[in-house]
Coordinates of C-alpha atoms in Angstrom, one line a residue:
M1 CA 91.4 109.5 35.6
S2 CA 90.7 113.2 36.8
A3 CA 94.2 114.9 38.2
A4 CA 92.4 115.1 41.1
A5 CA 91.7 111.6 41.8
A6 CA 95.2 110.6 40.8
A7 CA 97.3 108.4 42.6
P8 CA 101.3 108.1 42.4
A9 CA 103.6 105.6 42.4
L10 CA 107.5 105.7 41.5
L11 CA 108.7 103.1 39.6
V12 CA 111.8 103.0 39.8
I13 CA 113.2 100.0 37.2
D14 CA 116.2 98.4 37.1
M15 CA 119.5 100.7 38.2
Q16 CA 121.8 98.2 39.5
N17 CA 124.6 98.2 40.2
A18 CA 126.1 96.6 36.8
L19 CA 123.8 98.6 34.9
V20 CA 124.8 102.2 36.4
G21 CA 127.6 101.1 35.5
I22 CA 127.0 101.0 31.9
A23 CA 124.1 103.8 31.5
H24 CA 125.1 107.5 30.0
R25 CA 124.2 110.6 32.6
A26 CA 124.0 107.6 35.2
S27 CA 124.9 109.8 38.2
A28 CA 122.3 112.7 36.3
T29 CA 119.8 110.3 36.2
V30 CA 120.5 108.8 39.9
L31 CA 120.6 112.5 41.4
A32 CA 117.3 113.1 39.6
I33 CA 116.0 109.9 40.7
A34 CA 116.8 110.1 44.1
G35 CA 115.2 113.0 44.9
L36 CA 111.8 111.9 43.7
Q37 CA 112.3 109.3 46.0
A38 CA 112.6 111.6 48.2
R39 CA 109.8 114.2 47.2
A40 CA 107.5 109.8 47.0
R41 CA 108.5 109.2 50.5
A42 CA 107.6 112.4 52.4
A43 CA 104.4 112.4 50.8
G44 CA 104.2 109.2 51.4
A45 CA 103.4 108.0 47.8
P46 CA 104.3 104.0 47.4
V47 CA 108.6 103.9 46.4
V48 CA 108.8 100.3 44.0
L49 CA 111.6 99.9 43.0
V50 CA 112.1 96.7 40.2
Q51 CA 115.2 95.1 39.9
Q52 CA 115.7 92.2 36.8
Q53 CA 117.4 89.2 37.6
D54 CA 119.2 86.5 35.3
E55 CA 122.1 85.3 33.9
E56 CA 124.0 88.6 34.0
L57 CA 122.6 90.2 37.0
E58 CA 122.7 86.6 39.4
P59 CA 120.7 87.4 42.9
G60 CA 122.9 87.8 45.6
T61 CA 126.6 89.5 43.3
E62 CA 127.1 93.2 43.6
G63 CA 125.9 94.0 40.1
W64 CA 122.5 92.8 40.8
R65 CA 122.6 94.8 43.8
I66 CA 120.3 98.5 43.8
T67 CA 122.6 101.3 43.2
P68 CA 123.6 102.0 46.7
R69 CA 121.7 105.9 46.4
L70 CA 118.4 105.1 46.0
A71 CA 118.7 101.1 47.9
P72 CA 115.1 100.8 49.2
A73 CA 113.8 102.2 52.4
P74 CA 111.1 100.6 55.0
G75 CA 108.6 101.1 53.5
D76 CA 109.4 100.6 50.0
T77 CA 108.3 97.8 47.6
V78 CA 111.4 95.5 45.9
I79 CA 109.8 93.7 42.4
A80 CA 112.4 91.0 41.2
K81 CA 111.6 90.8 37.2
T82 CA 112.6 88.5 34.5
A83 CA 111.7 90.1 31.7
P84 CA 111.4 93.8 30.4
D85 CA 107.9 94.9 31.2
S86 CA 107.8 94.6 34.8
F87 CA 104.4 93.6 35.2
L88 CA 105.2 89.9 33.3
G89 CA 105.6 87.6 36.1
T90 CA 105.4 89.4 38.7
G91 CA 103.0 90.8 41.9
L92 CA 103.7 95.0 40.8
D93 CA 100.2 95.0 39.6
A94 CA 98.5 93.2 43.2
V95 CA 101.0 95.2 44.3
L96 CA 100.1 99.0 42.9
R97 CA 96.4 98.4 43.2
G98 CA 96.9 97.4 47.0
R99 CA 98.3 100.3 47.8
G100 CA 95.3 102.0 45.0
V101 CA 97.6 103.8 42.6
S102 CA 96.0 104.8 38.8
E103 CA 99.5 106.3 38.2
V104 CA 102.5 105.4 37.5
V105 CA 105.6 107.3 37.3
V106 CA 108.0 106.0 35.5
T107 CA 112.2 106.0 36.1
G108 CA 115.2 103.8 35.6
F109 CA 117.1 101.7 32.8
A110 CA 117.0 101.2 29.9
T111 CA 114.9 103.4 28.1
E112 CA 114.2 101.3 25.3
I113 CA 113.9 97.9 26.6
C114 CA 112.3 98.1 30.3
V115 CA 111.7 101.7 30.8
E116 CA 108.8 101.2 27.0
S117 CA 108.3 97.9 28.1
T118 CA 107.3 98.3 31.9
A119 CA 105.3 102.2 30.7
R120 CA 103.4 100.5 27.2
Q121 CA 101.9 98.0 30.3
A122 CA 101.2 100.0 32.8
L123 CA 99.0 101.8 29.9
S124 CA 97.2 99.1 28.4
R125 CA 97.0 97.4 32.7
G126 CA 94.6 101.2 33.4
Y127 CA 97.1 103.1 34.8
D128 CA 97.9 107.1 33.8
V129 CA 101.5 107.3 33.0
V130 CA 104.1 110.1 34.0
L131 CA 107.7 109.2 32.2
V132 CA 110.5 111.2 33.6
A133 CA 112.3 112.6 30.8
D134 CA 115.6 112.9 33.1
G135 CA 115.0 110.3 34.9
H136 CA 115.3 107.4 32.8
T137 CA 118.3 106.3 30.4
T138 CA 120.7 103.5 28.2
S139 CA 123.5 102.2 28.0
V140 CA 126.4 104.3 26.9
R141 CA 127.1 103.2 23.0
Q142 CA 130.8 101.9 22.8
D143 CA 131.5 102.4 19.3
G144 CA 128.3 104.4 17.6
S145 CA 128.5 102.2 14.4
G146 CA 125.8 99.9 15.6
P147 CA 122.3 99.5 15.1
Y148 CA 121.2 101.8 18.3
A149 CA 120.5 105.4 18.4
E150 CA 123.1 107.2 20.3
P151 CA 121.7 107.3 24.0
E152 CA 120.6 110.9 24.0
A153 CA 119.0 110.7 20.7
S154 CA 117.0 107.3 22.6
V155 CA 115.4 109.4 25.6
A156 CA 114.8 112.6 23.7
H157 CA 113.0 109.9 20.9
H158 CA 110.9 107.6 23.6
N159 CA 110.6 111.4 25.5
E160 CA 108.4 112.5 22.2
I161 CA 106.5 109.7 21.6
Y162 CA 105.6 110.2 25.0
R163 CA 104.3 113.8 25.4
N164 CA 102.5 112.6 21.3
L165 CA 101.2 109.3 22.3
R166 CA 97.4 109.3 22.6
F167 CA 96.4 106.4 24.7
P168 CA 92.3 106.0 25.1
G169 CA 90.9 106.8 28.9
R170 CA 94.6 107.6 30.0
R171 CA 96.8 110.2 30.4
V172 CA 100.3 110.6 29.4
R173 CA 102.7 112.4 30.4
V174 CA 106.4 113.3 29.9
L175 CA 108.0 115.7 33.5
P176 CA 111.3 116.5 34.1
A177 CA 112.2 115.6 37.0
A178 CA 111.9 118.9 38.8
E179 CA 107.9 119.0 38.4
V180 CA 106.3 116.0 39.3
G181 CA 105.0 115.6 43.0
F182 CA 103.2 113.1 44.9
G183 CA 100.7 114.4 46.7
R184 CA 97.3 113.4 46.6
G185 CA 96.3 114.8 42.7
G186 CA 99.9 113.1 40.9
P187 CA 102.1 114.6 39.5
S188 CA 102.5 118.5 39.0
G189 CA 102.9 119.6 35.4
A190 CA 100.4 120.5 32.9
P191 CA 97.8 117.9 31.6

């Protein structure tokens, strides 16, 4: 897809109260995403908030709600999901195609689970992807001794993978939130 033809949408994945409450760099990530939401809305680009629901995130509970700073605005779309892949069993693909979207700007929680699963599926479904370097996060690791990478290392690792990921026929970029714009032609930054 050429940069001139890109029609971006912002995806905000699982930025719900319970998850933001355990997130690494929660305030900075919320702030980066809020800025992206404002720019996307001002440009008329779709803003899609994806909301996990399961036995730990029961619909209607305070923990399940999207964190107030990122709450949906009129015209935004909210998609409920039950799996890490935001496309699986949801209407996300239909919403994006119905809005003429060709590129998704991916943000949210958790880097190595829902953000990663959704970004890869977007590529497989024909979308270009911008992973927002400072717009995704993961959980705080309680003791640092478990099998998971430390949060900062996990975020950096995924950013580096996407900087070097080649996907036939797709454009994949990693940009800081400050460099993402939503005018027709897609997010700014070097190709």
